Amino acid sequence: MATSTLLQVDDLQVSFLGETGWNPAVQQVSFTLEPGKTLGFVGESGSGKSVTSLALMNLLPQRQARIQAAQLLFDGRSLQQLSGSAWSQLRGADMAMIFQEPMTSLNPVYSCGYQVAEAIRAHGHIGRKAARERVLQLFSKVQLPRVKEMYNAYPHQLSGGQKQRVMIAMAISCNPSLLIADEPTTALDVTVQRGILDLLKDLQSETGMGMLFISHDLAVVAAMADHIAVMQKGWVVEQGTAEAIMRNPQHPYTQSLLACRPPHDVRLKRLPVVSEFLAGKWPGGEAQVRKELSLSAAEREAGHQEMYAQAPLLSVNNLKVWFPIKKTLFSRSAPMVKAVDGVSFQVYPGETVGLVGESGCGKTSLGRALLRLNEPEDGEIDFEGNKLILLPDRQMRAFRKHIQIVFQDPYSSLNPRMSVGEAIKEPMTVHRLHGNESGRRQKVLELLQQVGLDAAHYHRYPHEFSGGQRQRICIARALAVEPRLIVCDESVSALDVSVQAQVLNLLNSLKKALGLTFIFISHDLAVVRFMSDRILVMKDGKIEETGEADSLYHLPQKPYTKKLIAAIPGGYNV
């Protein structure tokens, strides 16, 4: 019989077996969830959010994980007393979960429709034809386009937002009473993210299911949750209604999570970081941060007048980057995707130009084309009088020391078999910089210190670092050849907001200290606005709108730009 409390957790503790014994990951976590309500869990990576949800679903490895609790009740049933077969019936049917990365959660060798139908048939006596019809209904409910095509499509053929909608369809296929959404919108475009959040709310309103919503972004959690639990290092440090947490956070850690996200209504000289709040630097909270770190419009205008009095560092004119859709051995030509279609702009020394737009708009293709990692179809790229498109390949490779790029995923950007010191030193060796091996090694040590790491990290390997530290290593590697211009391609989009603040501050401090110029690519307009002097908004391979960052953010002219800004959780709505 259903109870007024859907989920009750008292004193949950989770430990993992390590070399020195059992190491606690979640400690004394307690909460309740009512039907039709949403409890949001927020905190940095490693805080215990996902471990808590996996423990509730009994998905942790039994030999390496130890789960203890005074009480774990789901709809009046004790989860601690369930057998293996009972868990198999409960998961998927009554308790379902949406995982963070849909590509790793979906089987690449089966069609999307087949995988959802398989989940339906596993929990009910239903034929193949009926299961297919049910899947098509679900795909329509989660607002996937061309549902019959989507049924037969494979995961790699879908966008990130579409794959996440397939996962949501699978999760709700058996009408669960509890849905756990673990970072369901991380690294998605703000417009796709808004669509996913609205979809989950609509489904909850329709079915009355309870939801645990997990994210590292307090603004996203606040947009979804009735109550919020803030986790740090395995402990719930603060818990309350979403309104109370957002309006009057009590714990310094909660205050820091709110403050380290770029604000929409003021411009800060730098972002505060978690360690400053925990050390008591900001006893007045966000109000004190705004008072002491705000950058006035007059200061910003004075800097811009000086900057734009210079000659451009980079001039791009009518740049086109096209890709063939399909080409065979016997075809002389093929239809083309116009990823970048006649784009023109200039970048001045010391400037940060933000490039923003949804996935597929051409941002990354444009950034890569500036280094000729994608060969342009037509147009001009002028870097201080050097016509880059006309340079022979060998000269272009040598010229790339002046323009570097920092990619989105730092782990795949680094060779896992090469120590970070050797990885940073490698481009110096290629371009024969800093004299000899001894000089290059000394430069590596200087760069490590410059990006907030230390000499002891030289001989360590990428897997030994956190995501934020790996991104710092990639930044050091880009700096190794002393470039004039750095293209940052979604370089902070997958990081926790607290780590993101550290990396953004680092980029700005390096820009000032080394006289760097940035092209900052992101789908997150709030972050782009904080970093940028000017913003270029891209859509369908073209520049949709451009302008001074604050003016464009607060007074956008084009409907597309207004849509991007309105989709920012907790941000400025036009």
Short mmCIF file of N, CA, C and O in Angstrom, two decimals, residues 44-45 216 253 257 260 271-274 466-472 491-492 494-506:
data_model
loop_
_atom_site.label_atom_id
_atom_site.label_comp_id
_atom_site.label_asym_id
_atom_site.label_seq_id
_atom_site.Cartn_x
_atom_site.Cartn_y
_atom_site.Cartn_z
N GLU A 44 29.95 19.39 -5.61
CA GLU A 44 31.01 19.16 -6.58
C GLU A 44 31.19 17.67 -6.87
O GLU A 44 30.65 16.82 -6.15
N SER A 45 31.96 17.36 -7.91
CA SER A 45 32.33 15.98 -8.18
C SER A 45 33.04 15.41 -6.96
O SER A 45 33.91 16.05 -6.38
N HIS A 216 25.65 19.47 -10.28
CA HIS A 216 26.65 20.29 -9.60
C HIS A 216 26.31 21.77 -9.69
O HIS A 216 27.00 22.61 -9.13
N TYR A 253 29.84 26.71 2.21
CA TYR A 253 29.98 25.93 0.98
C TYR A 253 28.82 26.21 0.03
O TYR A 253 29.02 26.38 -1.18
N LEU A 257 28.93 27.93 -3.80
CA LEU A 257 28.37 27.35 -5.02
C LEU A 257 27.50 28.35 -5.76
O LEU A 257 27.46 28.38 -6.99
N CYS A 260 30.12 31.42 -7.12
CA CYS A 260 31.17 31.18 -8.11
C CYS A 260 30.61 31.02 -9.52
O CYS A 260 31.38 30.92 -10.48
N LEU A 271 35.94 35.74 -10.35
CA LEU A 271 34.94 34.96 -9.63
C LEU A 271 35.50 34.50 -8.29
O LEU A 271 36.66 34.07 -8.21
N PRO A 272 34.71 34.57 -7.22
CA PRO A 272 35.16 33.98 -5.95
C PRO A 272 35.21 32.46 -6.08
O PRO A 272 34.52 31.88 -6.92
N VAL A 273 36.02 31.81 -5.25
CA VAL A 273 36.15 30.35 -5.33
C VAL A 273 35.80 29.75 -3.97
O VAL A 273 35.76 30.43 -2.95
N VAL A 274 35.54 28.44 -3.98
CA VAL A 274 35.05 27.74 -2.79
C VAL A 274 36.01 27.90 -1.61
O VAL A 274 35.59 28.16 -0.48
N SER A 466 42.49 15.43 -11.34
CA SER A 466 41.07 15.72 -11.50
C SER A 466 40.83 16.40 -12.84
O SER A 466 41.77 16.82 -13.53
N GLY A 467 39.55 16.56 -13.21
CA GLY A 467 39.22 17.21 -14.48
C GLY A 467 39.74 18.63 -14.56
O GLY A 467 40.28 19.06 -15.58
N GLY A 468 39.60 19.37 -13.45
CA GLY A 468 40.09 20.75 -13.43
C GLY A 468 41.60 20.83 -13.55
O GLY A 468 42.14 21.71 -14.24
N GLN A 469 42.30 19.91 -12.89
CA GLN A 469 43.76 19.89 -12.98
C GLN A 469 44.22 19.52 -14.38
O GLN A 469 45.18 20.09 -14.90
N ARG A 470 43.52 18.56 -15.02
CA ARG A 470 43.89 18.18 -16.39
C ARG A 470 43.70 19.35 -17.35
O ARG A 470 44.50 19.54 -18.27
N GLN A 471 42.65 20.15 -17.11
CA GLN A 471 42.46 21.31 -17.98
C GLN A 471 43.57 22.33 -17.77
O GLN A 471 44.00 22.99 -18.72
N ARG A 472 44.06 22.46 -16.55
CA ARG A 472 45.20 23.35 -16.29
C ARG A 472 46.45 22.86 -17.03
O ARG A 472 47.24 23.65 -17.54
N SER A 491 36.13 24.78 -23.21
CA SER A 491 37.17 24.30 -22.30
C SER A 491 36.73 24.18 -20.85
O SER A 491 37.47 23.65 -20.02
N VAL A 492 35.53 24.70 -20.50
CA VAL A 492 35.06 24.58 -19.11
C VAL A 492 33.65 24.00 -19.02
O VAL A 492 33.09 23.92 -17.93
N ALA A 494 32.28 21.05 -19.16
CA ALA A 494 32.00 19.82 -18.42
C ALA A 494 32.53 19.86 -17.00
O ALA A 494 32.51 18.84 -16.30
N LEU A 495 33.00 21.02 -16.53
CA LEU A 495 33.58 21.13 -15.21
C LEU A 495 32.53 21.56 -14.19
O LEU A 495 31.57 22.24 -14.52
N ASP A 496 32.74 21.17 -12.92
CA ASP A 496 31.92 21.71 -11.83
C ASP A 496 31.98 23.23 -11.85
O ASP A 496 33.00 23.81 -12.23
N VAL A 497 30.90 23.88 -11.37
CA VAL A 497 30.90 25.34 -11.38
C VAL A 497 32.03 25.91 -10.52
O VAL A 497 32.58 26.97 -10.81
N SER A 498 32.41 25.19 -9.45
CA SER A 498 33.50 25.68 -8.60
C SER A 498 34.84 25.56 -9.31
O SER A 498 35.67 26.48 -9.26
N VAL A 499 35.08 24.43 -9.98
CA VAL A 499 36.32 24.25 -10.73
C VAL A 499 36.32 25.17 -11.95
O VAL A 499 37.35 25.74 -12.33
N GLN A 500 35.15 25.33 -12.56
CA GLN A 500 35.01 26.23 -13.69
C GLN A 500 35.46 27.64 -13.31
O GLN A 500 36.17 28.30 -14.07
N ALA A 501 35.06 28.11 -12.12
CA ALA A 501 35.45 29.45 -11.67
C ALA A 501 36.97 29.57 -11.57
O ALA A 501 37.55 30.59 -11.96
N GLN A 502 37.63 28.53 -11.07
CA GLN A 502 39.09 28.55 -10.95
C GLN A 502 39.75 28.65 -12.32
O GLN A 502 40.69 29.43 -12.51
N VAL A 503 39.27 27.87 -13.28
CA VAL A 503 39.87 27.87 -14.62
C VAL A 503 39.62 29.20 -15.33
O VAL A 503 40.52 29.75 -15.99
N LEU A 504 38.42 29.76 -15.19
CA LEU A 504 38.13 31.05 -15.81
C LEU A 504 39.01 32.15 -15.22
O LEU A 504 39.54 33.00 -15.96
N ASN A 505 39.18 32.14 -13.90
CA ASN A 505 40.07 33.12 -13.26
C ASN A 505 41.50 32.95 -13.75
O ASN A 505 42.22 33.94 -13.98
N LEU A 506 41.93 31.70 -13.91
CA LEU A 506 43.28 31.42 -14.39
C LEU A 506 43.48 31.99 -15.79
O LEU A 506 44.49 32.66 -16.07
#
